[in-house]
mmCIF file of C-alpha atoms and ligand atoms in Angstrom:
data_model
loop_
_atom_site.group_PDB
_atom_site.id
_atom_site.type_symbol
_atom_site.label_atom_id
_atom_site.label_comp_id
_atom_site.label_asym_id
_atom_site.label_seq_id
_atom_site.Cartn_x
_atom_site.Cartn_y
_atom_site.Cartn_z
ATOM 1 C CA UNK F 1 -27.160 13.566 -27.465
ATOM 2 C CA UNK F 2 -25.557 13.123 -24.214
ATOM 3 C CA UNK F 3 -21.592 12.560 -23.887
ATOM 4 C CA UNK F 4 -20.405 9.206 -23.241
ATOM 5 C CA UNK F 5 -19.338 8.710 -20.173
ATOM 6 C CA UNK F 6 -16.042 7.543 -19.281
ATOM 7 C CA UNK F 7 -16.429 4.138 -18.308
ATOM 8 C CA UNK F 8 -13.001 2.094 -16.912
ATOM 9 C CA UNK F 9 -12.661 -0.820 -15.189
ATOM 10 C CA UNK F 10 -9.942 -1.078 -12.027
ATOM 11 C CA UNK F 11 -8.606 -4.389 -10.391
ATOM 12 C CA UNK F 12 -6.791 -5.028 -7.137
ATOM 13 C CA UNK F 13 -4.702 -8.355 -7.051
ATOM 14 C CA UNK F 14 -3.636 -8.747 -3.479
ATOM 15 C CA UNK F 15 -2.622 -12.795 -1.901
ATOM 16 C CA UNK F 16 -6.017 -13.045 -0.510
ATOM 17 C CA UNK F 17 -8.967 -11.472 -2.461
ATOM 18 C CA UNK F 18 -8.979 -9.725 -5.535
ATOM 19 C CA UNK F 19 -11.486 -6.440 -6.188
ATOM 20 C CA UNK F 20 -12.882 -5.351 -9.417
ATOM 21 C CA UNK F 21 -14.710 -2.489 -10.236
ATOM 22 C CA UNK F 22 -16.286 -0.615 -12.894
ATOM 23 C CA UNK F 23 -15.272 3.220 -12.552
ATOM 24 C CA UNK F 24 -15.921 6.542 -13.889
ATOM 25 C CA UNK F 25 -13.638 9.550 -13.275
ATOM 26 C CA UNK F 26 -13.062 8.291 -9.574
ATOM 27 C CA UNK F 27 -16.422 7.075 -8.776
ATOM 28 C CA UNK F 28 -17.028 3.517 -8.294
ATOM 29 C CA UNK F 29 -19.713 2.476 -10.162
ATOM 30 C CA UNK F 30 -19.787 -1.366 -8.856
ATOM 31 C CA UNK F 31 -17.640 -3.157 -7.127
ATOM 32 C CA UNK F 32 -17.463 -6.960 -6.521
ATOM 33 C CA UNK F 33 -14.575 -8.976 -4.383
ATOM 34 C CA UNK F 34 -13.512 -12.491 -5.012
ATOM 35 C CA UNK F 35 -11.253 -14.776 -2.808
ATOM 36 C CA UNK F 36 -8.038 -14.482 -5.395
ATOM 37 C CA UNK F 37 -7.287 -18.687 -4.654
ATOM 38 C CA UNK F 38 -3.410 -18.045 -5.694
ATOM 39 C CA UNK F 39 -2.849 -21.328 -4.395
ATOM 40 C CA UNK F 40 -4.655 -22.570 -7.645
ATOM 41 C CA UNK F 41 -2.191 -20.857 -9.904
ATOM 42 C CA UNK F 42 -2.128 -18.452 -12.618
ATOM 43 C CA UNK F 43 -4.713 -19.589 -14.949
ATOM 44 C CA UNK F 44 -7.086 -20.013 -12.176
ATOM 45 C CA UNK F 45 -6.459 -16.251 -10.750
ATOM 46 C CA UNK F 46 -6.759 -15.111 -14.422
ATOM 47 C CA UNK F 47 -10.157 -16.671 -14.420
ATOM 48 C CA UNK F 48 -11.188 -15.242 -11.135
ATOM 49 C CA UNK F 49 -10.404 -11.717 -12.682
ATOM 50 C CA UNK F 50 -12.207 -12.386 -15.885
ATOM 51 C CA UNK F 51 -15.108 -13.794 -13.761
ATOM 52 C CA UNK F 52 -14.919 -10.416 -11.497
ATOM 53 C CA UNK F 53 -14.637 -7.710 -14.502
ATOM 54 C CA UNK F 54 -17.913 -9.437 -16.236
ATOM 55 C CA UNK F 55 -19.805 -9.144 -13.356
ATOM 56 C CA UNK F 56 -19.230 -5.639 -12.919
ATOM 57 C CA UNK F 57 -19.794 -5.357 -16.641
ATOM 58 C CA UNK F 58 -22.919 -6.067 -16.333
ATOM 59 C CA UNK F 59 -23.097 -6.891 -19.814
ATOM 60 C CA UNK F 60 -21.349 -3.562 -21.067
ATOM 61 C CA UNK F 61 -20.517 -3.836 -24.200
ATOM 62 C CA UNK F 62 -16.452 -3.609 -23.997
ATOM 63 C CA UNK F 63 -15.687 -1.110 -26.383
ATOM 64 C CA UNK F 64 -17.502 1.355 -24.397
ATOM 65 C CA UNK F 65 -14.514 0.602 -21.485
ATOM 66 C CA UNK F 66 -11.339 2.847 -22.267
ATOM 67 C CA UNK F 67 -9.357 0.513 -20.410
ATOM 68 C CA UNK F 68 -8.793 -1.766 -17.552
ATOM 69 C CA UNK F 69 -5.861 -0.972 -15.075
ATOM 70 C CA UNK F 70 -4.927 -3.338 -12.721
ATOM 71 C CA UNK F 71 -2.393 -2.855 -9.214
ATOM 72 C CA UNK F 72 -1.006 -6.295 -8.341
ATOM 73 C CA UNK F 73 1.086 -7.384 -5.243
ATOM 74 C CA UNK F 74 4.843 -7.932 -6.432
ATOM 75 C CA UNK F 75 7.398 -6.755 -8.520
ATOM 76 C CA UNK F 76 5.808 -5.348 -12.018
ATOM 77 C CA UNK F 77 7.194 -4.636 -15.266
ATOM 78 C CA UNK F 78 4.654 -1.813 -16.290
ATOM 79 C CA UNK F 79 5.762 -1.627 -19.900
ATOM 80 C CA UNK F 80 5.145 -5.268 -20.871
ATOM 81 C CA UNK F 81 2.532 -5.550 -17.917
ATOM 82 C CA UNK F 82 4.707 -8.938 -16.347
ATOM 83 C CA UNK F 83 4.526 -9.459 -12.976
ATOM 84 C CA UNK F 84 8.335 -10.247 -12.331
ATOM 85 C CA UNK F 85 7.245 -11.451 -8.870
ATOM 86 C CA UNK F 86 5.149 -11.623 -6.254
ATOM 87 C CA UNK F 87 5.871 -13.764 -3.029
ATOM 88 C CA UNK F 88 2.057 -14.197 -2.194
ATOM 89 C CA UNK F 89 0.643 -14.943 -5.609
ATOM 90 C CA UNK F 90 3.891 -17.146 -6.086
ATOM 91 C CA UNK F 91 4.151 -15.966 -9.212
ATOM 92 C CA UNK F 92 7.459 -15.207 -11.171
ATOM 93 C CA UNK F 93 7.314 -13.511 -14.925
ATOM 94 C CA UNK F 94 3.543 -13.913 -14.968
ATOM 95 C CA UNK F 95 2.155 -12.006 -18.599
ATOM 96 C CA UNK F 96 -0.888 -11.029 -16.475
ATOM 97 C CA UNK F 97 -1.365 -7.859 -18.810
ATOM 98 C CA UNK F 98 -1.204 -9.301 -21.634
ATOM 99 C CA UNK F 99 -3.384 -12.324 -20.682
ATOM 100 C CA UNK F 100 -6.080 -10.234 -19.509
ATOM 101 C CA UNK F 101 -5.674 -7.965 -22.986
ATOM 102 C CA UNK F 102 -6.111 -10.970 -25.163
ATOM 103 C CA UNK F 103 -8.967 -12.783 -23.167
ATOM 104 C CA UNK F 104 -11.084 -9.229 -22.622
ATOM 105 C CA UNK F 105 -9.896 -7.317 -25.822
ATOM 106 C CA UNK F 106 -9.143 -4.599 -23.774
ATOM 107 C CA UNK F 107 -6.097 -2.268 -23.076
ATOM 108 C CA UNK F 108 -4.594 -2.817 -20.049
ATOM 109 C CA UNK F 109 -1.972 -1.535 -18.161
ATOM 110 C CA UNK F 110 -0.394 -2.932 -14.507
ATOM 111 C CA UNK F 111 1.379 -1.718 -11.958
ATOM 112 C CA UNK F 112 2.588 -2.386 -8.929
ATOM 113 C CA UNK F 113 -0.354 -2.264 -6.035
ATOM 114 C CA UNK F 114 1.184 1.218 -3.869
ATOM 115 C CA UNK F 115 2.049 2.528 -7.447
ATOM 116 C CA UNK F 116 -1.597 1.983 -8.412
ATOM 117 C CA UNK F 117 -3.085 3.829 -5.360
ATOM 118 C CA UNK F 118 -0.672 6.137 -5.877
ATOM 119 C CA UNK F 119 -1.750 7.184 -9.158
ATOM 120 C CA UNK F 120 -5.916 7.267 -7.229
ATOM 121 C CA UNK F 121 -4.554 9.820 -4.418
ATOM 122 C CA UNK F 122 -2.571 12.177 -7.256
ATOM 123 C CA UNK F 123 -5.852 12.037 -10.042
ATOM 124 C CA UNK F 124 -8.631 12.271 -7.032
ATOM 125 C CA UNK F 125 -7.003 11.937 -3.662
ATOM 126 C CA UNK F 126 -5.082 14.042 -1.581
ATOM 127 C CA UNK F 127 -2.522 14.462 -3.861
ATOM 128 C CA UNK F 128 -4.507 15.888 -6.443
ATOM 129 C CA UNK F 129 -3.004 19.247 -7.909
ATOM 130 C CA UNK F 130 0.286 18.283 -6.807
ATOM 131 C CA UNK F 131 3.799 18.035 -8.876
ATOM 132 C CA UNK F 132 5.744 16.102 -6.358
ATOM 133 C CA UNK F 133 4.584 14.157 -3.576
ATOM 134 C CA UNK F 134 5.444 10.538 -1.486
ATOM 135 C CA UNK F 135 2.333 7.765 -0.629
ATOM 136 C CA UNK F 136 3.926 5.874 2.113
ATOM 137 C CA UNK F 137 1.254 2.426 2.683
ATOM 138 C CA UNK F 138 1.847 1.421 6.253
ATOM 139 C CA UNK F 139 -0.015 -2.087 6.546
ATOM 140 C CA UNK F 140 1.393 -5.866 6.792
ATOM 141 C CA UNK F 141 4.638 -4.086 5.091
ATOM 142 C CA UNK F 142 5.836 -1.117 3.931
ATOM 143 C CA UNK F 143 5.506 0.902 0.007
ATOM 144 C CA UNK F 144 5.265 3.509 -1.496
ATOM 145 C CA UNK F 145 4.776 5.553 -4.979
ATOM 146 C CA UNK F 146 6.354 9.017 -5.546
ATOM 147 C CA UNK F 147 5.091 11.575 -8.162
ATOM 148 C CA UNK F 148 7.828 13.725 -9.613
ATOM 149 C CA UNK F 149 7.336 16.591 -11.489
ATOM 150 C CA UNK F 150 3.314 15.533 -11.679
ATOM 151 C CA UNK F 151 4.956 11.872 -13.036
ATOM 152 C CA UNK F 152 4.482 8.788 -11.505
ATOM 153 C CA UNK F 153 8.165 7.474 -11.178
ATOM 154 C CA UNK F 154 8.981 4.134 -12.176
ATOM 155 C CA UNK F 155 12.588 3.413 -11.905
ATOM 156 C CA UNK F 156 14.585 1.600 -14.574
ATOM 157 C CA UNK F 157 13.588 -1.588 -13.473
ATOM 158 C CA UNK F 158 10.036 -0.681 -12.091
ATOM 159 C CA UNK F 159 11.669 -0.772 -8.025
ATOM 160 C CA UNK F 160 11.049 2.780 -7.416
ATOM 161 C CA UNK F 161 9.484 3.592 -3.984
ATOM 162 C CA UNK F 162 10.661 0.361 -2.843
ATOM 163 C CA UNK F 163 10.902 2.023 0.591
ATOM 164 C CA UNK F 164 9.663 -0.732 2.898
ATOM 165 C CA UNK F 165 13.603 -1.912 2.421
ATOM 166 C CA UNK F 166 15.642 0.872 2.766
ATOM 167 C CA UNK F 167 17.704 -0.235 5.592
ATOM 168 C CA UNK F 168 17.204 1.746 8.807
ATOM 169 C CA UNK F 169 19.886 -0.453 10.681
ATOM 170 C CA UNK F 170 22.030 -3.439 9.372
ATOM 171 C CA UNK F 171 22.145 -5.019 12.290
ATOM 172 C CA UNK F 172 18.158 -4.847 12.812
ATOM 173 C CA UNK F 173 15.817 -7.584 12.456
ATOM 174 C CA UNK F 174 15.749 -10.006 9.429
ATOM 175 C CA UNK F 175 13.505 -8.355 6.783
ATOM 176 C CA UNK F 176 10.814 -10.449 4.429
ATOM 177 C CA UNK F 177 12.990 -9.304 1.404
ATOM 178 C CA UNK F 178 16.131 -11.817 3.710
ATOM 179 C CA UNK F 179 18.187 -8.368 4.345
ATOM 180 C CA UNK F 180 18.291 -6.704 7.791
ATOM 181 C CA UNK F 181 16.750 -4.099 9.339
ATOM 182 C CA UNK F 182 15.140 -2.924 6.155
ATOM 183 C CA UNK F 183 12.082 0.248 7.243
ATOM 184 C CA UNK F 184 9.332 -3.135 6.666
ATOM 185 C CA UNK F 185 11.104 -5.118 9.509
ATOM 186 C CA UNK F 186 10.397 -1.615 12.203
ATOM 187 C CA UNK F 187 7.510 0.028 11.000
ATOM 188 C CA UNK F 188 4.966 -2.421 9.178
ATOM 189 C CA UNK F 189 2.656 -4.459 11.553
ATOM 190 C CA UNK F 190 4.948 -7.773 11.347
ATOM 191 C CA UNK F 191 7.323 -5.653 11.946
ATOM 192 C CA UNK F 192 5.483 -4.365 15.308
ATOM 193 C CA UNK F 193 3.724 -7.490 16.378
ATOM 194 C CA UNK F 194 7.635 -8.870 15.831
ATOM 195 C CA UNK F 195 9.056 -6.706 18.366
ATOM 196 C CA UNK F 196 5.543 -7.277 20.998
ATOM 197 C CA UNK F 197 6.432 -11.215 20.797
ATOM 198 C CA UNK F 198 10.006 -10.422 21.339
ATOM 199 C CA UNK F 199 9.373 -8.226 24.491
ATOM 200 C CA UNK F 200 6.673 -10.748 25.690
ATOM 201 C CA UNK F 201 9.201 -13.581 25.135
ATOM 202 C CA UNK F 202 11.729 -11.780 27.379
ATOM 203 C CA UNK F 203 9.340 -11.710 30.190
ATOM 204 C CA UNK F 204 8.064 -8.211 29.626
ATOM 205 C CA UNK F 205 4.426 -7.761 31.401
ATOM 206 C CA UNK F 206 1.609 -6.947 29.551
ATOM 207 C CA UNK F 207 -2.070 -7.070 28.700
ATOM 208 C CA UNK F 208 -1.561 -8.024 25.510
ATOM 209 C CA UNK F 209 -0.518 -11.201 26.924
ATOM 210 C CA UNK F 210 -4.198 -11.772 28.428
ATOM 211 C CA UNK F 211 -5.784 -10.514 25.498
ATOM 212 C CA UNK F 212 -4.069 -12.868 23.324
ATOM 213 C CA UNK F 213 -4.854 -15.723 25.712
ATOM 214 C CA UNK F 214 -1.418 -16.551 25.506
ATOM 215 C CA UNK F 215 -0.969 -17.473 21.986
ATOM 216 C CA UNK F 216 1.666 -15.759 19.740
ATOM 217 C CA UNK F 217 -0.466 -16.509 16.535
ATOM 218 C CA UNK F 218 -3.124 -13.680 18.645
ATOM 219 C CA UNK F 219 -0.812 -11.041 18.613
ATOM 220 C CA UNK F 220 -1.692 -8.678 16.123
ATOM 221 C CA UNK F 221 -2.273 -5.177 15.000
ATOM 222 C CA UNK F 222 -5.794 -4.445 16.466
ATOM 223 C CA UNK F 223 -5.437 -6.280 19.415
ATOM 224 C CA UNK F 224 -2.401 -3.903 20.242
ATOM 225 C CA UNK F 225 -4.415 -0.927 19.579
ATOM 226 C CA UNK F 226 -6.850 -2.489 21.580
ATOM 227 C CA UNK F 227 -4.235 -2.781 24.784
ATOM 228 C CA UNK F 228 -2.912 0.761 23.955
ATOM 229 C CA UNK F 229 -6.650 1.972 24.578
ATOM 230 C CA UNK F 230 -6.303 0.386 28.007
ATOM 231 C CA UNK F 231 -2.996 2.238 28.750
ATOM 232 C CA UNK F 232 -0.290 -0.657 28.244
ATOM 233 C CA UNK F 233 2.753 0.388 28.047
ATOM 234 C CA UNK F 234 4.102 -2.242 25.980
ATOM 235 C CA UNK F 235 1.195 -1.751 23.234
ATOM 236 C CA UNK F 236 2.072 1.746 23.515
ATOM 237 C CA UNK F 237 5.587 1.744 23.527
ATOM 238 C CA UNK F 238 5.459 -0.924 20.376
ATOM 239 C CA UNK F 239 3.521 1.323 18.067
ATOM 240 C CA UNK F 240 5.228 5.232 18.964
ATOM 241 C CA UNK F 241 8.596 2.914 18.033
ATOM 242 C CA UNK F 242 6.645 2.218 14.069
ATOM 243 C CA UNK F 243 6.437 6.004 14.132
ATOM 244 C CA UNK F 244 10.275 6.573 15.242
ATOM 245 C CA UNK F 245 11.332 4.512 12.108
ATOM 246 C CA UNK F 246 8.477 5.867 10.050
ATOM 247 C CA UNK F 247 9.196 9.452 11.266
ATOM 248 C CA UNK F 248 13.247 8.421 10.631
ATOM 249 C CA UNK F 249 12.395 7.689 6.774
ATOM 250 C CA UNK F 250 9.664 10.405 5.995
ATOM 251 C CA UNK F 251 12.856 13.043 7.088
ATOM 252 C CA UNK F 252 14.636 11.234 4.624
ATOM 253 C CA UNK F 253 12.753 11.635 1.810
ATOM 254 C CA UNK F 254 12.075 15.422 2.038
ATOM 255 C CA UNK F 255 15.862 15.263 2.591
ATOM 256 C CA UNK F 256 16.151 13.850 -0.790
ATOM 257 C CA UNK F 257 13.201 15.150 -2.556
ATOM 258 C CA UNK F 258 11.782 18.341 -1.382
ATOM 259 C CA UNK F 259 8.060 16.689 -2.263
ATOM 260 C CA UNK F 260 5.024 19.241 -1.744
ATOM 261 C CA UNK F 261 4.128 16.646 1.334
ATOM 262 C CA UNK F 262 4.017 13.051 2.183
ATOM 263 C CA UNK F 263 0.873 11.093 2.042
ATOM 264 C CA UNK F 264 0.133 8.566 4.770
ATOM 265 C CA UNK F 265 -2.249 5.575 4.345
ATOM 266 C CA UNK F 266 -2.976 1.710 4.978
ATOM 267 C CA UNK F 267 -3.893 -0.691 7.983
ATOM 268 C CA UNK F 268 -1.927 0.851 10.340
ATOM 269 C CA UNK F 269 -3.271 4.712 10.264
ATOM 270 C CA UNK F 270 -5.991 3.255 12.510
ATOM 271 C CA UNK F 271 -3.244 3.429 15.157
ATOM 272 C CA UNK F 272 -2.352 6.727 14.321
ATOM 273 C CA UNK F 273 -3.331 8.168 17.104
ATOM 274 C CA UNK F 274 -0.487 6.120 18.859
ATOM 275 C CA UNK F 275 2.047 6.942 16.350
ATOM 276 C CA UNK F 276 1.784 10.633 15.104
ATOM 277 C CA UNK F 277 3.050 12.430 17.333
ATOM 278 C CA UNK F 278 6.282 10.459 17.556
ATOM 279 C CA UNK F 279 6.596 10.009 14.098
ATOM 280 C CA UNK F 280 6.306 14.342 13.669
ATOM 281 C CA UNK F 281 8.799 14.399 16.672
ATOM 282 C CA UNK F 282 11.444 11.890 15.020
ATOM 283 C CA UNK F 283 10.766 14.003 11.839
ATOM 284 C CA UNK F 284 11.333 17.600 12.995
ATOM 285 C CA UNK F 285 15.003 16.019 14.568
ATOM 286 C CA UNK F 286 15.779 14.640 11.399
ATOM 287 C CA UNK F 287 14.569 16.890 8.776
ATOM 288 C CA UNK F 288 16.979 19.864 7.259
ATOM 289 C CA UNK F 289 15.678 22.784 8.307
ATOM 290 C CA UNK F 290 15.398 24.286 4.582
ATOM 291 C CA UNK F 291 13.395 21.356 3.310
ATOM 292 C CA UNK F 292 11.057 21.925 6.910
ATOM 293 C CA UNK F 293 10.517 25.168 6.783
ATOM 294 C CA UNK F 294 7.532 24.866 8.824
ATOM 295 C CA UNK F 295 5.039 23.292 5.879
ATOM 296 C CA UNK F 296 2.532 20.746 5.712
ATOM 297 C CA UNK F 297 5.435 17.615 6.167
ATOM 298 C CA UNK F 298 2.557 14.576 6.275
ATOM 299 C CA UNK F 299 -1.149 14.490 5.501
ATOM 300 C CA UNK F 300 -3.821 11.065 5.517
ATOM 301 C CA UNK F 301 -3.943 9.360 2.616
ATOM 302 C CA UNK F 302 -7.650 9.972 0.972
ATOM 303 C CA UNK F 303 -8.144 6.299 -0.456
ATOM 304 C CA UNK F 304 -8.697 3.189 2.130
ATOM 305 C CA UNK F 305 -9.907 -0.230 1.095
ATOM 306 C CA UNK F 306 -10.667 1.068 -2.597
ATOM 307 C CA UNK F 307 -6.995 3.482 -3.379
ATOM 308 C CA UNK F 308 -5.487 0.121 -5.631
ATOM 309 C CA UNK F 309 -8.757 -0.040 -7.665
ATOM 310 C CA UNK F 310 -9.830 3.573 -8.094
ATOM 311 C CA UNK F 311 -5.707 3.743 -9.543
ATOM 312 C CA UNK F 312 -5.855 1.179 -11.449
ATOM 313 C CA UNK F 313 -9.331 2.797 -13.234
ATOM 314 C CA UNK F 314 -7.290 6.306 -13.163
ATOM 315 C CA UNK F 315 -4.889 5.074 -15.798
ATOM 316 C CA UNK F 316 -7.684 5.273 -18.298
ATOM 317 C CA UNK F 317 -10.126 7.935 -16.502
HETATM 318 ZN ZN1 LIG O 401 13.564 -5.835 3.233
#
């Protein structure tokens, strides 16, 4: 008779949509995407998950599922499976975990979403095989997971790799979190299309300006790739800066940490282009010389859209 395959089920709970999927050892089996509605409140998000994890069923029966993991937006207590908050769901001390445990009469574990894909690049990623290593996710802010000693770290209260606030300057721009100059207020793309509003505000010439048809709201991450294509400088100029402060906290953590390497992923790598090679530069001035010693610093991230998911599945893969 042929093994059983290992069948788990992995959910991302972002603000806007919410993707579930039915997994095995890394693979997606199916995947389905729902708006996530947070406006509607908890018990209506719950549903939308339930609703999502039948569909990929398929009609499974559940004891053939080892486990459901799950990476949500916020702050998450990953022993009792809370989330303690998350701005965008507007959720404070949510039992997601154990809602969705009762309801599906499954085990299920959460964690935060960059801890989740985390846990996807060090199981089947480009982290695989390594003890200690840093996923920096560069999109509408800043996180990251570290693996220590082939351990996903936590922290005592479930912060750790909390980088998008480290504070860079604090006397820098006013951060999401209300601090200033936290990494997320430089280096995320608010943080860029921040500083491109700024500059335009001041007067500063620019194609973006045209592109945008003269409306802040326009402003965003692709259309400033899309002017740095055409050679602005201000486009430019606005996304090697992201890799200055990016380039300014990756030293830091090999500082600190020694990690095998440093994994790079989200929204903004498709600007990469624009940023690398400032980011490497900032790095190589900031770095000690016995934690450079002329490695492998950063590598790509191997998970895009699906890295939250295929973690959340890896808990129980
Ligand atoms: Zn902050």
């Amino acid at each position: 008779m042929a093994k059983a395959p290992k069948l788990s089920l992995g959910v991302d709970l972002g603000g806007t949509k919410i993707a579930a999927g039915l997994c095995q050892e890394g693979e997606i089996l199916k995947k389905v995407i729902f708006p996530t509605q947070a406006a509607a409140g908890f018990d209506s998000v719950i549903s939308v998950i339930l609703g999502a994890v039948e569909r990929v069923l398929e009609g499974r029966d559940h004891k053939d599922i080892l486990g459901l993991g799950i990476g949500s937006a916020g702050q998450v207590n990953a022993e009792t499976g809370e989330v303690i908050y998350a701005p965008n769901l507007k959720w404070k001390n949510a039992p997601l975990g154990s809602t969705l445990a009762k309801a599906l009469k499954l085990k299920v574990q959460v964690l935060n979403d960059v801890r989740a894909a985390t846990v996807a690049e060090h199981k089947f990623g480009n982290g695989k095989g390594l003890e200690n290593f840093a996923n920096i996710f560069i999109g509408t802010g800043v996180g990251s997971g570290f693996v220590v000693n082939g351990q996903l770290l936590n922290g005592v209260t479930n912060s750790a790799g909390e980088i998008g606030h480290v504070c860079m300057d604090p006397e820098g721009p006013v951060c999401g979190c209300g601090n200033k100059g936290c990494l997320e207020a430089f280096a995320s793309g608010t943080g860029m299309e921040n500083y491109v509003k700024a500059q335009l505000k001041s007067g500063r010439k620019s194609v973006i300006k045209e592109l945008a048809e003269s409306k802040f709201e326009n402003v965003r991450g692709p259309l400033i790739g899309k002017a740095a294509d055409q050679g602005d400088e201000l486009a430019i100029e606005a996304i090697a800066r992201v890799g200055h402060y990016l380039g300014i906290a990756a030293a830091n953590i090999h500082t600190m940490l020694n990690p095998d390497v440093i994994l790079l992923g989200g929204g903004m790598m498709a600007l990469k282009k624009y940023f690398m090679p400032t980011l490497l530069q900032t790095m190589k001035i900031h770095i000690l010389p016995v934690a450079d010693h002329g490695r492998e610093l950063v590598r790509d991230a191997k998970f895009e859209n699906d890295a939250v998911l295929l973690g959340g599945s890896a808990i129980f893969a």
